[in-house]
Coordinates of C-alpha atoms (C1' of nucleotides) in Angstrom, one line a residue:
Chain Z
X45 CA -18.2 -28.6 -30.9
X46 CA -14.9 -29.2 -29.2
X47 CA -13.1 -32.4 -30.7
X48 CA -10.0 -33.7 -29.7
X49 CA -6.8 -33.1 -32.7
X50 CA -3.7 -35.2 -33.3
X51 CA -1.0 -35.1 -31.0
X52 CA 2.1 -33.7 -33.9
X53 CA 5.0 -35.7 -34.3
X54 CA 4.1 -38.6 -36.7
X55 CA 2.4 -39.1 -40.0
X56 CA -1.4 -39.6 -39.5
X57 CA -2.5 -42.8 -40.0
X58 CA -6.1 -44.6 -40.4
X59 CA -7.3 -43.6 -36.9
X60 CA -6.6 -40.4 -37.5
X61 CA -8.6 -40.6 -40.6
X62 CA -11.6 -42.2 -38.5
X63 CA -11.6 -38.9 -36.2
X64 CA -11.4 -36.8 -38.5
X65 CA -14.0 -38.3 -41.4
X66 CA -16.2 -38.9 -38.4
X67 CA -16.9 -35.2 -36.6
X68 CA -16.4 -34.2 -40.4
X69 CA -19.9 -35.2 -40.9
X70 CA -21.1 -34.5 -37.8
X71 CA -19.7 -30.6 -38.5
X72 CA -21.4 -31.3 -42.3
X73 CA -25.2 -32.8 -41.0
X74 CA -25.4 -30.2 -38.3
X75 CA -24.4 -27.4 -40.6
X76 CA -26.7 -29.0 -43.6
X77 CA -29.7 -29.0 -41.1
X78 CA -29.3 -24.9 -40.0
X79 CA -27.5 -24.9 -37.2
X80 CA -24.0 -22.2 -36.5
X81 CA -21.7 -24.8 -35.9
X82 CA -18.2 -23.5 -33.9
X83 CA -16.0 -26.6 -34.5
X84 CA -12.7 -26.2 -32.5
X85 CA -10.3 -29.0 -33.2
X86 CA -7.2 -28.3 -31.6
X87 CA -3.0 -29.7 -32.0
X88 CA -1.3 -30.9 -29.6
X89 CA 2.2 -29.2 -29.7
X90 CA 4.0 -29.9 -26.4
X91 CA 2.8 -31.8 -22.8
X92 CA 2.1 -34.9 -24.5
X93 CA 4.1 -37.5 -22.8
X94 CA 5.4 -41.1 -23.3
X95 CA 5.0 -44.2 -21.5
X96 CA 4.1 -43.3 -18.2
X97 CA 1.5 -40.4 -18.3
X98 CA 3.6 -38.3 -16.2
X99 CA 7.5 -39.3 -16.1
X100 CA 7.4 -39.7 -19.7
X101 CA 9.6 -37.8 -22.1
X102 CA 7.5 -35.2 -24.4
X103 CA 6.3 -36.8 -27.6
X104 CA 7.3 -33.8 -30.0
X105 CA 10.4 -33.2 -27.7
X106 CA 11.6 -36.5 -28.5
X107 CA 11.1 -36.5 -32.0
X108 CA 13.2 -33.5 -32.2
X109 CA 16.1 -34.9 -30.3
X110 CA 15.7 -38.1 -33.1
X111 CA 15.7 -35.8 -35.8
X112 CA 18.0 -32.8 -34.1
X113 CA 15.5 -30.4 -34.6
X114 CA 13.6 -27.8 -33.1
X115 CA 10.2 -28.8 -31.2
X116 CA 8.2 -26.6 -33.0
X117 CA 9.5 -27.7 -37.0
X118 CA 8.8 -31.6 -35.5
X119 CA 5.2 -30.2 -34.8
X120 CA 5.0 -27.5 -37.5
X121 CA 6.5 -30.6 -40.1
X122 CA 3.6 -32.8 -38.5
X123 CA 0.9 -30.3 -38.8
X124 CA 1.6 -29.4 -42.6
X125 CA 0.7 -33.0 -43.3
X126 CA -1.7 -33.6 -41.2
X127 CA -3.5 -31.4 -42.8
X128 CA -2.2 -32.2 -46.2
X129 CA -3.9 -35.4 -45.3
X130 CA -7.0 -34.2 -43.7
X131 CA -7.7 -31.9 -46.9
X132 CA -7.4 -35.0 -49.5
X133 CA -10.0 -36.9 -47.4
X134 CA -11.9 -34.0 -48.1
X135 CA -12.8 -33.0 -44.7
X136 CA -13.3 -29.4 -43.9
X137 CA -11.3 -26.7 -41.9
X138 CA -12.5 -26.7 -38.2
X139 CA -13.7 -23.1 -37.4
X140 CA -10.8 -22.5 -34.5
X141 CA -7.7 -24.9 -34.7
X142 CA -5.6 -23.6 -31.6
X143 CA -2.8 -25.5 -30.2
X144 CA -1.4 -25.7 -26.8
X145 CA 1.8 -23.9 -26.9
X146 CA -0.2 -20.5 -28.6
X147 CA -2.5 -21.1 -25.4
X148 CA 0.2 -21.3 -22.1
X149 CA -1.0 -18.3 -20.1
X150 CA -4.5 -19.8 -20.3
X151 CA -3.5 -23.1 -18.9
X152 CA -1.0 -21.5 -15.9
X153 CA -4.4 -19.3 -15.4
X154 CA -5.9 -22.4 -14.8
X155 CA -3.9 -24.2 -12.5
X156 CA -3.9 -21.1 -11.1
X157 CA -7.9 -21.3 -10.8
X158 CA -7.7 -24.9 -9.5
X159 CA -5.0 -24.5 -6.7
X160 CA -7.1 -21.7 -5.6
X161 CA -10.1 -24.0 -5.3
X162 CA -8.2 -26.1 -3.3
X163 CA -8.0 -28.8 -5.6
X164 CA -4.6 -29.0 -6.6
X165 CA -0.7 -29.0 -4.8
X166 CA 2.4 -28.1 -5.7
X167 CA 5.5 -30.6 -5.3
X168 CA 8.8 -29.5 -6.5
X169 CA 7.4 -26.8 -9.0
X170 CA 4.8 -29.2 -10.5
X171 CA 1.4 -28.9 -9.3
X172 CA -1.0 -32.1 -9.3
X173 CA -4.5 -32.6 -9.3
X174 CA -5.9 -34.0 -6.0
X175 CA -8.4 -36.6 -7.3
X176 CA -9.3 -37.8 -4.5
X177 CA -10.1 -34.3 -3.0
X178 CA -12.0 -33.6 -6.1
X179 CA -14.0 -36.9 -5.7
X180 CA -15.1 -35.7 -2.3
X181 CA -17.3 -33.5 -4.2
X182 CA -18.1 -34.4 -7.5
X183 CA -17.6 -38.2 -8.5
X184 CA -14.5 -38.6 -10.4
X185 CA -14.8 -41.1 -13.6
X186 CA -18.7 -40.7 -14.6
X187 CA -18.1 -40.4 -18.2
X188 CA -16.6 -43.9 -18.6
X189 CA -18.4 -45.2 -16.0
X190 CA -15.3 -45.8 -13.2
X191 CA -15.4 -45.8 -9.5
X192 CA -12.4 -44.3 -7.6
X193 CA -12.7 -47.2 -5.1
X194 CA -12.0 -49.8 -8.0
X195 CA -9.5 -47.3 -10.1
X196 CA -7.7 -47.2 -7.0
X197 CA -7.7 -51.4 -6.2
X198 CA -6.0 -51.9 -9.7
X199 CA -3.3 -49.0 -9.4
X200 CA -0.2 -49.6 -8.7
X201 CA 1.5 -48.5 -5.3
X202 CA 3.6 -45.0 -5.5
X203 CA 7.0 -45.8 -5.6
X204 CA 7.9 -43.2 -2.6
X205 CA 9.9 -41.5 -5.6
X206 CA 6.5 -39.7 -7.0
X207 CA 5.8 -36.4 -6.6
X208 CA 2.3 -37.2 -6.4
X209 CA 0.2 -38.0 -3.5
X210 CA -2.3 -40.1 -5.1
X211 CA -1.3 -42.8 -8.6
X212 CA -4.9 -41.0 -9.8
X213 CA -3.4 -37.8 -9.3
X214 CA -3.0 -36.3 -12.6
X215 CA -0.1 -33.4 -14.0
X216 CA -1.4 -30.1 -14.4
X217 CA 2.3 -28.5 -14.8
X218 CA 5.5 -30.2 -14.8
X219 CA 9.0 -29.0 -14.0
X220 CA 11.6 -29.3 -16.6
X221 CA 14.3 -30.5 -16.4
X222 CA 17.4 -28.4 -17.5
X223 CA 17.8 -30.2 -20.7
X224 CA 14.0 -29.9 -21.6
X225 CA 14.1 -27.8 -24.4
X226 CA 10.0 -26.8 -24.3
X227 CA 9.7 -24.7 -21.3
X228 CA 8.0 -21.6 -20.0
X229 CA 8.0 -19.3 -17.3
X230 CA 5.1 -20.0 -14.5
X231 CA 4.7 -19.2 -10.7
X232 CA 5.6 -22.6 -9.7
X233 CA 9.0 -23.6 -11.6
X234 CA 9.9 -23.3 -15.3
X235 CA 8.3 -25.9 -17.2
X236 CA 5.4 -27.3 -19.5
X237 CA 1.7 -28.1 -18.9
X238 CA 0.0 -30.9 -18.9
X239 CA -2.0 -33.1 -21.4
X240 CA -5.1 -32.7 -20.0
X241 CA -5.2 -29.3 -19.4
X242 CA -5.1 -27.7 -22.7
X243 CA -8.6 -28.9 -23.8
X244 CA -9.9 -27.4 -20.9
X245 CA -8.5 -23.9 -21.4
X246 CA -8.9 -24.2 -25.2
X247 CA -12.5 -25.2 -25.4
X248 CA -13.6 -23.2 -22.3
X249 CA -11.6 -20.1 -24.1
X250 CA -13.3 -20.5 -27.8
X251 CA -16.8 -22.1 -26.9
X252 CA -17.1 -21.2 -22.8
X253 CA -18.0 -23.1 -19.9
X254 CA -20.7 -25.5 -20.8
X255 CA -20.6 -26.3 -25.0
X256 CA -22.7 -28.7 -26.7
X257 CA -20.6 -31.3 -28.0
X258 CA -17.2 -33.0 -27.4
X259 CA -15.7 -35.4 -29.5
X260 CA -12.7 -37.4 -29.6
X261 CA -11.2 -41.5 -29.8
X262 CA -12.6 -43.8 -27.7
X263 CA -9.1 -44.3 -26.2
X264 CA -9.4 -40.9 -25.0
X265 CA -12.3 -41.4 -23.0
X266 CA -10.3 -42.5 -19.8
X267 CA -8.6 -40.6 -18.5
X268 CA -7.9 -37.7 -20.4
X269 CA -12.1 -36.4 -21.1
X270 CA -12.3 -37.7 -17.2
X271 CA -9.5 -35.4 -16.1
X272 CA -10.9 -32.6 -18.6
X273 CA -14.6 -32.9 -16.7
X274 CA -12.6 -33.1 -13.4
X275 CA -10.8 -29.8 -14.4
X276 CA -13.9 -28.0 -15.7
X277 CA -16.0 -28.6 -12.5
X278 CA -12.8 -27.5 -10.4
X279 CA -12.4 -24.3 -12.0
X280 CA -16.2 -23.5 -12.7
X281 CA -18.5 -26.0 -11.0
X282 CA -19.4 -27.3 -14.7
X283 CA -19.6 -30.2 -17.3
X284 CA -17.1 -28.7 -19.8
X285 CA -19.5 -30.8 -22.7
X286 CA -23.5 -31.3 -23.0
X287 CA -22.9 -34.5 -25.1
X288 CA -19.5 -36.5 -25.2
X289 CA -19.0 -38.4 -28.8
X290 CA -16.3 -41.4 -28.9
X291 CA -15.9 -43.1 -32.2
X292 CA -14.2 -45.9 -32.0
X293 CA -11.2 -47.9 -32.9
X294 CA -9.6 -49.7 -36.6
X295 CA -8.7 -52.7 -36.0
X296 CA -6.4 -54.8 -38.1
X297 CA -6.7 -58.3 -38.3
X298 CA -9.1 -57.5 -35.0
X299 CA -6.7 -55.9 -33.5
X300 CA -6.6 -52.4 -32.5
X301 CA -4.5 -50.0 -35.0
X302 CA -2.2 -47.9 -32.6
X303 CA 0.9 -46.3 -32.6
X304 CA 1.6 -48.4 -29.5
X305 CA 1.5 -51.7 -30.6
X306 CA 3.3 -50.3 -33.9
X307 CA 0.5 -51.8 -36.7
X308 CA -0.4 -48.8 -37.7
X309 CA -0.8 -47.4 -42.0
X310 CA -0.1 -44.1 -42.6
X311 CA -2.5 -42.3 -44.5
X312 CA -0.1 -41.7 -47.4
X313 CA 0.9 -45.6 -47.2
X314 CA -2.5 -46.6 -48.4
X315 CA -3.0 -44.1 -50.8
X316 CA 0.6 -45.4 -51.7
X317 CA 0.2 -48.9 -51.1
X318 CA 3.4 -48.7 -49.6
X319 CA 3.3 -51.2 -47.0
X320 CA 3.4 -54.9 -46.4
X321 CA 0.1 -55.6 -45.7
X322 CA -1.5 -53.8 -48.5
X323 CA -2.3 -56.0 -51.9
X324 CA -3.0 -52.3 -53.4
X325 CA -3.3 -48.5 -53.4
X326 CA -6.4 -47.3 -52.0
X327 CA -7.5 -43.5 -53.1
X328 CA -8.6 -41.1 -50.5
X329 CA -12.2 -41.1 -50.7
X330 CA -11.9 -44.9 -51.5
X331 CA -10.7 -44.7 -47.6
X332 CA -13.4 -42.1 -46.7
X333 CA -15.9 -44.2 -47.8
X334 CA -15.1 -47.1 -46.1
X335 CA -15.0 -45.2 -42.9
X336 CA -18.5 -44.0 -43.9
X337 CA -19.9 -47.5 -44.3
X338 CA -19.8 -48.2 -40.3
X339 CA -21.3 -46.7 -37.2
X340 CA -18.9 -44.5 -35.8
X341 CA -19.5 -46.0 -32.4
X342 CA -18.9 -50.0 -33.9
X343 CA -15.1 -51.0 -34.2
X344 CA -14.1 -51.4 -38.0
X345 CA -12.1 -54.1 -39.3
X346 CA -9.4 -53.3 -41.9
X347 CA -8.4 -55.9 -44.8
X348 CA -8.2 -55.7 -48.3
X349 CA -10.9 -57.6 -48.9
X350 CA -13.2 -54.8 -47.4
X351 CA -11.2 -52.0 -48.5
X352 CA -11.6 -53.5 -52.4
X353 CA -15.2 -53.7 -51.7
X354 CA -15.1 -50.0 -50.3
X355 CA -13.6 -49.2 -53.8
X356 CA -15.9 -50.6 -56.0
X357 CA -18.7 -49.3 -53.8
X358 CA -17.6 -45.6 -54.0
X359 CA -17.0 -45.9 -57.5
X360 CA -20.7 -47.1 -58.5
X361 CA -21.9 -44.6 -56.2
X362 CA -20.1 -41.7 -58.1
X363 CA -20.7 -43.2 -61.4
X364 CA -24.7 -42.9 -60.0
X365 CA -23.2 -39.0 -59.4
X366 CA -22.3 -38.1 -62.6
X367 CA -25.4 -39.7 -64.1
X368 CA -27.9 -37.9 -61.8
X369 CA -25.8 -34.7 -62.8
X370 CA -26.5 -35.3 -66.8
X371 CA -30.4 -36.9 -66.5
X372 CA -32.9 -34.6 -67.1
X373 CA -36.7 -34.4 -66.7
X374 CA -38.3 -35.5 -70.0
X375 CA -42.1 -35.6 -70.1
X376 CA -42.3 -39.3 -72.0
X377 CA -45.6 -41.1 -72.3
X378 CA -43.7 -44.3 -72.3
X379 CA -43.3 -43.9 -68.5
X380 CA -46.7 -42.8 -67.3
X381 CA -46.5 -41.6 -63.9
X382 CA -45.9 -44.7 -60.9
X383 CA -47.5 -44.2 -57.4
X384 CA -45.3 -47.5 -56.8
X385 CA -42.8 -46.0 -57.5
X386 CA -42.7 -42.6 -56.4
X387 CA -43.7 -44.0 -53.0
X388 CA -39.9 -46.1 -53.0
X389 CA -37.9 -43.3 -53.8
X390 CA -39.7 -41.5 -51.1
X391 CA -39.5 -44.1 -48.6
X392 CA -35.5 -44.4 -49.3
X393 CA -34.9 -40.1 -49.4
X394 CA -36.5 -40.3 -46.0
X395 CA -35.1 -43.2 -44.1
X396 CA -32.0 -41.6 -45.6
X397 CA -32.3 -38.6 -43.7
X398 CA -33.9 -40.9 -40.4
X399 CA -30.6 -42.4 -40.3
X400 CA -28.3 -39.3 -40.1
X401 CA -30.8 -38.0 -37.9
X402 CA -30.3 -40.9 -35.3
X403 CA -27.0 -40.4 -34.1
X404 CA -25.1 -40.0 -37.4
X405 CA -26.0 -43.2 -39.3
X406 CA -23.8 -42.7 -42.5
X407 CA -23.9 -47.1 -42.7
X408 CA -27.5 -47.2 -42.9
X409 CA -27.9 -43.8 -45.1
X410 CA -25.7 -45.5 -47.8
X411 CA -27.5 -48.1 -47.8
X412 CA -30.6 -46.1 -48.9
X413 CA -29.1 -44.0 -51.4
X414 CA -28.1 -47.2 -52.9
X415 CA -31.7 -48.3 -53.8
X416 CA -32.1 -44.5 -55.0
X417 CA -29.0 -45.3 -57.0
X418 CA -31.3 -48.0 -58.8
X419 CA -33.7 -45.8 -59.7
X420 CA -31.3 -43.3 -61.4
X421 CA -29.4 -45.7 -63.1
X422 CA -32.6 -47.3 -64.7
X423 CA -33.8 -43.6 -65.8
X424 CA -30.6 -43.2 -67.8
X425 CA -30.8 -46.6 -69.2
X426 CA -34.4 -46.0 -70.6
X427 CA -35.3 -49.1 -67.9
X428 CA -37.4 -46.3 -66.4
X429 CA -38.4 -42.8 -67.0
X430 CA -38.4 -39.8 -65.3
X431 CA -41.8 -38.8 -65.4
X432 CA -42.7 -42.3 -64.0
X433 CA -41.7 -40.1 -61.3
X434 CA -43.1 -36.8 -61.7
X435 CA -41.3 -33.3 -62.2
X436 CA -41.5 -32.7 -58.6
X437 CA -39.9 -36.3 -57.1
X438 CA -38.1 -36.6 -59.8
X439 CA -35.9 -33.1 -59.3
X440 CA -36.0 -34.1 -55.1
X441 CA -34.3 -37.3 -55.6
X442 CA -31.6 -35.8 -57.7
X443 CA -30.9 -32.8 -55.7
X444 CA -30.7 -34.6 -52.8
X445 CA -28.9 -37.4 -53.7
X446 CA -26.2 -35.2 -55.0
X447 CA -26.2 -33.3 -51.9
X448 CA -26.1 -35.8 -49.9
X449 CA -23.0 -37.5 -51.1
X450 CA -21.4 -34.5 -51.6
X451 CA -22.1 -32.2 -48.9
X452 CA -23.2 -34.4 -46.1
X453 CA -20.9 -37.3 -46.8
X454 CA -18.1 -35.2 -48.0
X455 CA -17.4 -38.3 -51.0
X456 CA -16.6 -36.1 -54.2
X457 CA -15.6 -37.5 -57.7
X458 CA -11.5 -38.2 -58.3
X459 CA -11.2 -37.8 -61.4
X460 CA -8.9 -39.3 -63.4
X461 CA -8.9 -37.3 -66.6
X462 CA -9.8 -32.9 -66.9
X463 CA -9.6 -34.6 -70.5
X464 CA -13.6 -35.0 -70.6
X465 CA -13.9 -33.2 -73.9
X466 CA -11.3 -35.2 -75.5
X467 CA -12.8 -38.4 -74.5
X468 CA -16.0 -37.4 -75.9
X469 CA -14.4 -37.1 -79.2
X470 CA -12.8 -40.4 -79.1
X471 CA -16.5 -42.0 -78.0
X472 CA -17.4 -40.3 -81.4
X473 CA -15.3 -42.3 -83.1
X474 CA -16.1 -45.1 -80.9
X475 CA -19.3 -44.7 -81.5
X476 CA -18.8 -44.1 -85.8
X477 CA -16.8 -47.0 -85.8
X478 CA -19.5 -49.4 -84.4
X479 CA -22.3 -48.0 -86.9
X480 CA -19.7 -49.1 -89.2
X481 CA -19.6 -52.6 -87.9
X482 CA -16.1 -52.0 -87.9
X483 CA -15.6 -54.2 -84.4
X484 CA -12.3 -54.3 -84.3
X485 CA -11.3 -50.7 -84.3
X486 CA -13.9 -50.9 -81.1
X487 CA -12.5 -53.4 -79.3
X488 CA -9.4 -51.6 -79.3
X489 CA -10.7 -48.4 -78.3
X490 CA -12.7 -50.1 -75.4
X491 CA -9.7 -51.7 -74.5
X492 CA -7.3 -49.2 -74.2
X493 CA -9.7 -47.0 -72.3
X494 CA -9.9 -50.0 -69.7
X495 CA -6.4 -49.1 -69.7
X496 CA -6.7 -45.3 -68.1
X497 CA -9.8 -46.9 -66.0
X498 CA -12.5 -45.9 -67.7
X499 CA -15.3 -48.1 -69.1
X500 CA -16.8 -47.7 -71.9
X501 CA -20.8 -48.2 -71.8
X502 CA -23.0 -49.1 -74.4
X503 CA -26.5 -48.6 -74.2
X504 CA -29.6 -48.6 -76.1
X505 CA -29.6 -45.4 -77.8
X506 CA -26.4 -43.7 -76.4
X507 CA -22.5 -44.6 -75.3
X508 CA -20.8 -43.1 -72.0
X509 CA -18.5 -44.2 -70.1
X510 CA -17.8 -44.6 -66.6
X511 CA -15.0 -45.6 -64.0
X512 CA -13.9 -48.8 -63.6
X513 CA -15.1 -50.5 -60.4
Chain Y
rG41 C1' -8.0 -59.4 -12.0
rG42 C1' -11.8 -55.1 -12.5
rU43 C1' -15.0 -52.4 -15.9
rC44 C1' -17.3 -52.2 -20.6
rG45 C1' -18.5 -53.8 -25.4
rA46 C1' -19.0 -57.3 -29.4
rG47 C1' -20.2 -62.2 -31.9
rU48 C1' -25.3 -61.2 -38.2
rG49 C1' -25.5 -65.2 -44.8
rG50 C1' -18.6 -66.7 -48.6
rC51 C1' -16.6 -61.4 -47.0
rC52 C1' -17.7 -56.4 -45.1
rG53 C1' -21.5 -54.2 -42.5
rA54 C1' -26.6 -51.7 -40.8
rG55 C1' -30.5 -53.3 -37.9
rU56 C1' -32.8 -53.5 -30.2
rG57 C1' -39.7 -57.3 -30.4
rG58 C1' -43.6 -58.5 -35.9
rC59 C1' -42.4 -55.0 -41.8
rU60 C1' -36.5 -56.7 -48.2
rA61 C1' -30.8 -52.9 -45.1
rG62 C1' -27.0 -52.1 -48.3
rG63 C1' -22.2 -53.1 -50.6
rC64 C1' -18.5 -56.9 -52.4
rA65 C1' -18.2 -62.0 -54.2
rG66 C1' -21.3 -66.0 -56.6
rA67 C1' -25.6 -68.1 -59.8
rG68 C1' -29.5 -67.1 -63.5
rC69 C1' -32.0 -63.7 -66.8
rU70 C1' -32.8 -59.0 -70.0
rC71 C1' -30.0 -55.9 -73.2
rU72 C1' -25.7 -56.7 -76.6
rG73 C1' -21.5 -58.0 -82.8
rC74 C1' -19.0 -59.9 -78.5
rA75 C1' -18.4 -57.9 -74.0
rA76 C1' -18.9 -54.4 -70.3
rA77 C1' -22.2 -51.2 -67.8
rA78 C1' -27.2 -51.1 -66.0
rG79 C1' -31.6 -53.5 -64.4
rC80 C1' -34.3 -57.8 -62.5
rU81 C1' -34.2 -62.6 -59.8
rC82 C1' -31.8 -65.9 -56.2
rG83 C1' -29.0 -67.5 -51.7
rU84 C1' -33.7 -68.0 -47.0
rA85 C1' -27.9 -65.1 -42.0
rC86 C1' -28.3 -63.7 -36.9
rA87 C1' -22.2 -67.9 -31.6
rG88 C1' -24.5 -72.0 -28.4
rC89 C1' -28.2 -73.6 -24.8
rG90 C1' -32.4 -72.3 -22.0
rG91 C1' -36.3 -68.7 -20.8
rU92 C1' -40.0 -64.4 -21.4
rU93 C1' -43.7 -63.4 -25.4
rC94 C1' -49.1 -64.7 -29.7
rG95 C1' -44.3 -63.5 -31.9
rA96 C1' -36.9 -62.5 -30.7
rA97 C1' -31.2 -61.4 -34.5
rU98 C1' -33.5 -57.8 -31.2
rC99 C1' -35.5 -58.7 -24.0
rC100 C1' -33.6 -62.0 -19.7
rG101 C1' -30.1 -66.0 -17.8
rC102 C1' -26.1 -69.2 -18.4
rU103 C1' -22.0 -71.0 -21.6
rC104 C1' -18.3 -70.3 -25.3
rU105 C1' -15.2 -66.9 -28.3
rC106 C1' -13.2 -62.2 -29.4
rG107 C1' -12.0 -57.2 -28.3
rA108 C1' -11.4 -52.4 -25.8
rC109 C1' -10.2 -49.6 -21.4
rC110 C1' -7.8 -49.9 -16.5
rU111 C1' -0.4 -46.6 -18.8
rC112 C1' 0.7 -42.9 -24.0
rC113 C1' -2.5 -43.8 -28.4
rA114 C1' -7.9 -41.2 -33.0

RNA sequence: GGUCGAGUGGCCGAGUGGCUAGGCAGAGCUCUGCAAAAGCUCGUACAGCGGUUCGAAUCCGCUCUCGACCUCCA
């Protein structure tokens, strides 16, 4: 699986988060269910350009002139929290993580490859794509479902000052300038590669011709996964990608969230709260959560009303954790085994699993654990018993609601104290204090633990506590 | 303008022909020193208008509204 990184030379923010989270699970499901997953996610380190795709100014070489820095500490600086970022939301290492400027030789080999095939020129040291050449053969825009004729309609005319023959004509190296500071040596002129091109020499090099999935934004789908099809049928007669996966876009206010239209939070704003719009801080895997609670492929909304409901809803789901981690079986002829009952925990375990299995539901398969959720919370209670359930269903639906939070999902507990022990001894005397009827020493404990978060819970024959939704 | 997608109860958000999604908020109940937590019950939603069908949120048509892409963006 071949999925499309960040582009290095600003903080991450929720989209990247969406990207990430998403192929996260589908790296998590498809490794869960047996397969060897090769996850390549890649960083984009130099040909990324602004404004006008190619007459644009490098992204990371602009930075670096803002900041008078080197290129590669604006990508390197970028990188480090990126993945600083990535790691708190929990998401795993891809397998590979090239980026483009550890991979030149392979990109000049194929430009190389593609002027050879005809399918490319060379104008002042930069060599273009010939899209219309290309489309001769093998129809240019499938994946997004374009037609050249139309594509070509809405385009505006060249200016006579291009150096391209055709506006669909896409970079495949550039020419620098003498002030460019990222440039290499290449048989055409001394300069940098384009955007498009190091996907296609990455993921051909690392998972060959013809892989099974790519992944990436929506926003990426045209032109950039065009022009990488268009580049991997030029150079080997191929579809780079079996399956193509776009999830889609935040929105804000329904709005896309974009680093062009500037209404973007950074990931370590919200876990901050730093920013105007936020009423609060939101914790990592309050964030990952919410992500999880939509089809990757529907557009998500952001506000703090939903993202306060994302909160309280990861929180009862990982109080559930820590309660299916501390039930045990006990044979109990209060609870006499329920057919009825057994059959709705088995119902929910296996919709559960229907739900990843149909193109990564993680909405609908929260929903399901949620009415498992039920079940475990009224076995710790005493609402229900755990061998209304049997030894056998009982131990499946807390194995697999455990995994499935924690290995498919990737949602893991934040805790808020390593002081369990301690807190334990102060329930005792929570707990001696109430036998005591002495209520007001209770009230203040309860109170002061609402204070750290943490809520005290008194039940029929026991006292925990949990965190505060 | 072209292409594509979406409009689900107070909010978020699954669901593509018949079977309770779920979460948040709200109401009631059980439990409780009081609370909280937990559980149970409830609200009877599918933009509008037509059509197809025994039956439609789900299919078809039209209308309205919103969004995305068409230029860099996850």
């Amino acid at each position: 699986m071949y999925v499309c990184g960040p582009t290095v030379y600003g903080d991450a923010h929720l989209g990247h988060a969406r990207a990430a989270v998403t192929f996260d699970v589908v790296f998590r499901y498809l490794s869960f269910l047996g397969y060897k997953v090769r996850y390549v996610r890649n960083i984009t380190d130099v040909g990324h350009l602004e404004a006008d795709s190619d007459d644009g100014e490098d992204k990371i070489a602009k930075k670096a002139k803002l900041d008078q820095l080197e290129p590669m500490e604006v990508a390197q600086f970028f990188a480090d929290s990126y993945h600083r970022d990535m790691q708190i939301l929990n998401t795993l290492k891809p397998s590979i993580e090239p980026r483009a400027t550890g991979h030149i030789p392979e990109q000049i080999k194929l430009v190389a490859d593609i002027l050879e095939q005809g399918l490319a020129y060379v104008t002042n040291g930069s060599v273009y794509f010939d899209v219309l050449k290309y489309n001769e053969k093998t129809k240019y825009g499938r994946l997004s479902g374009r037609v050249i004729e139309e594509l070509l309609s809405g385009s505006r005319e060249l200016d006579g000052q291009s150096e391209k023959r055709n506006p669909l004509d896409f970079a495949l190296w550039k020419k620098a300038s003498p002030e460019h500071l990222m440039k290499w040596d290449s048989p055409w002129s001394i300069g940098f590669p384009g955007w498009h091109l190091e996907c296609t020499a990455m993921s051909s090099k690392y998972l060959g011709h013809h892989f099974d999935i790519h992944g990436g934004g929506m926003d990426l789908m045209f032109p950039h996964h065009e022009c990488e099809i268009a580049q991997g049928n030029a150079c080997n007669h191929l579809d780079p990608a079996k399956y193509w996966m776009h999830n889609n876009m935040i929105t804000i206010n329904g709005q896309k969230m974009g680093k062009s239209l500037g209404n973007f939070i950074t990931l370590q704003q919200l876990f901050n709260g730093d920013h105007n719009v936020l009423e609060q801080a939101y914790s990592p895997m309050t964030i990952r959560y919410f992500i999880l609670t939509a089809h990757y492929r529907s557009t998500l909304d952001f506000s703090n009303q939903a993202l306060q409901a994302a909160q309280k809803g990861y929180k009862k789901l990982i109080n559930g954790l820590r309660i299916a981690r501390k039930i045990s079986y006990v044979d109990d002829p209060n609870f006499p085994f329920d057919a009825g009952q057994v059959e709705q925990v088995q119902k929910s375990l296996g919709a559960a699993m229907d739900a990843m299995d149909d193109d990564f539901n993680t909405a609908q398969a929260i929903g399901h654990l949620f009415n498992i959720l039920k079940k475990i919370n009224s076995i710790y209670t005493g609402q229900l018993g755990a061998s209304s359930f049997g030894r056998e269903v009982f131990d499946t639906m807390i194995q697999t609601f455990d995994r499935f939070i924690t290995e498919l999902l990737g949602l893991v507990e934040e805790k808020l104290t390593e002081q369990e022990p301690l807190l334990n001894v102060l329930l005792q005397v929570y707990q001696e204090a109430k036998l005591a009827r002495n209520y007001a020493k209770v009230d203040v404990i309860r109170a002061e633990l609402k204070q750290l978060g943490i809520i005290v819970k008194d039940m029929k024959n026991k006292i925990d506590w949990a965190y505060e939704e």
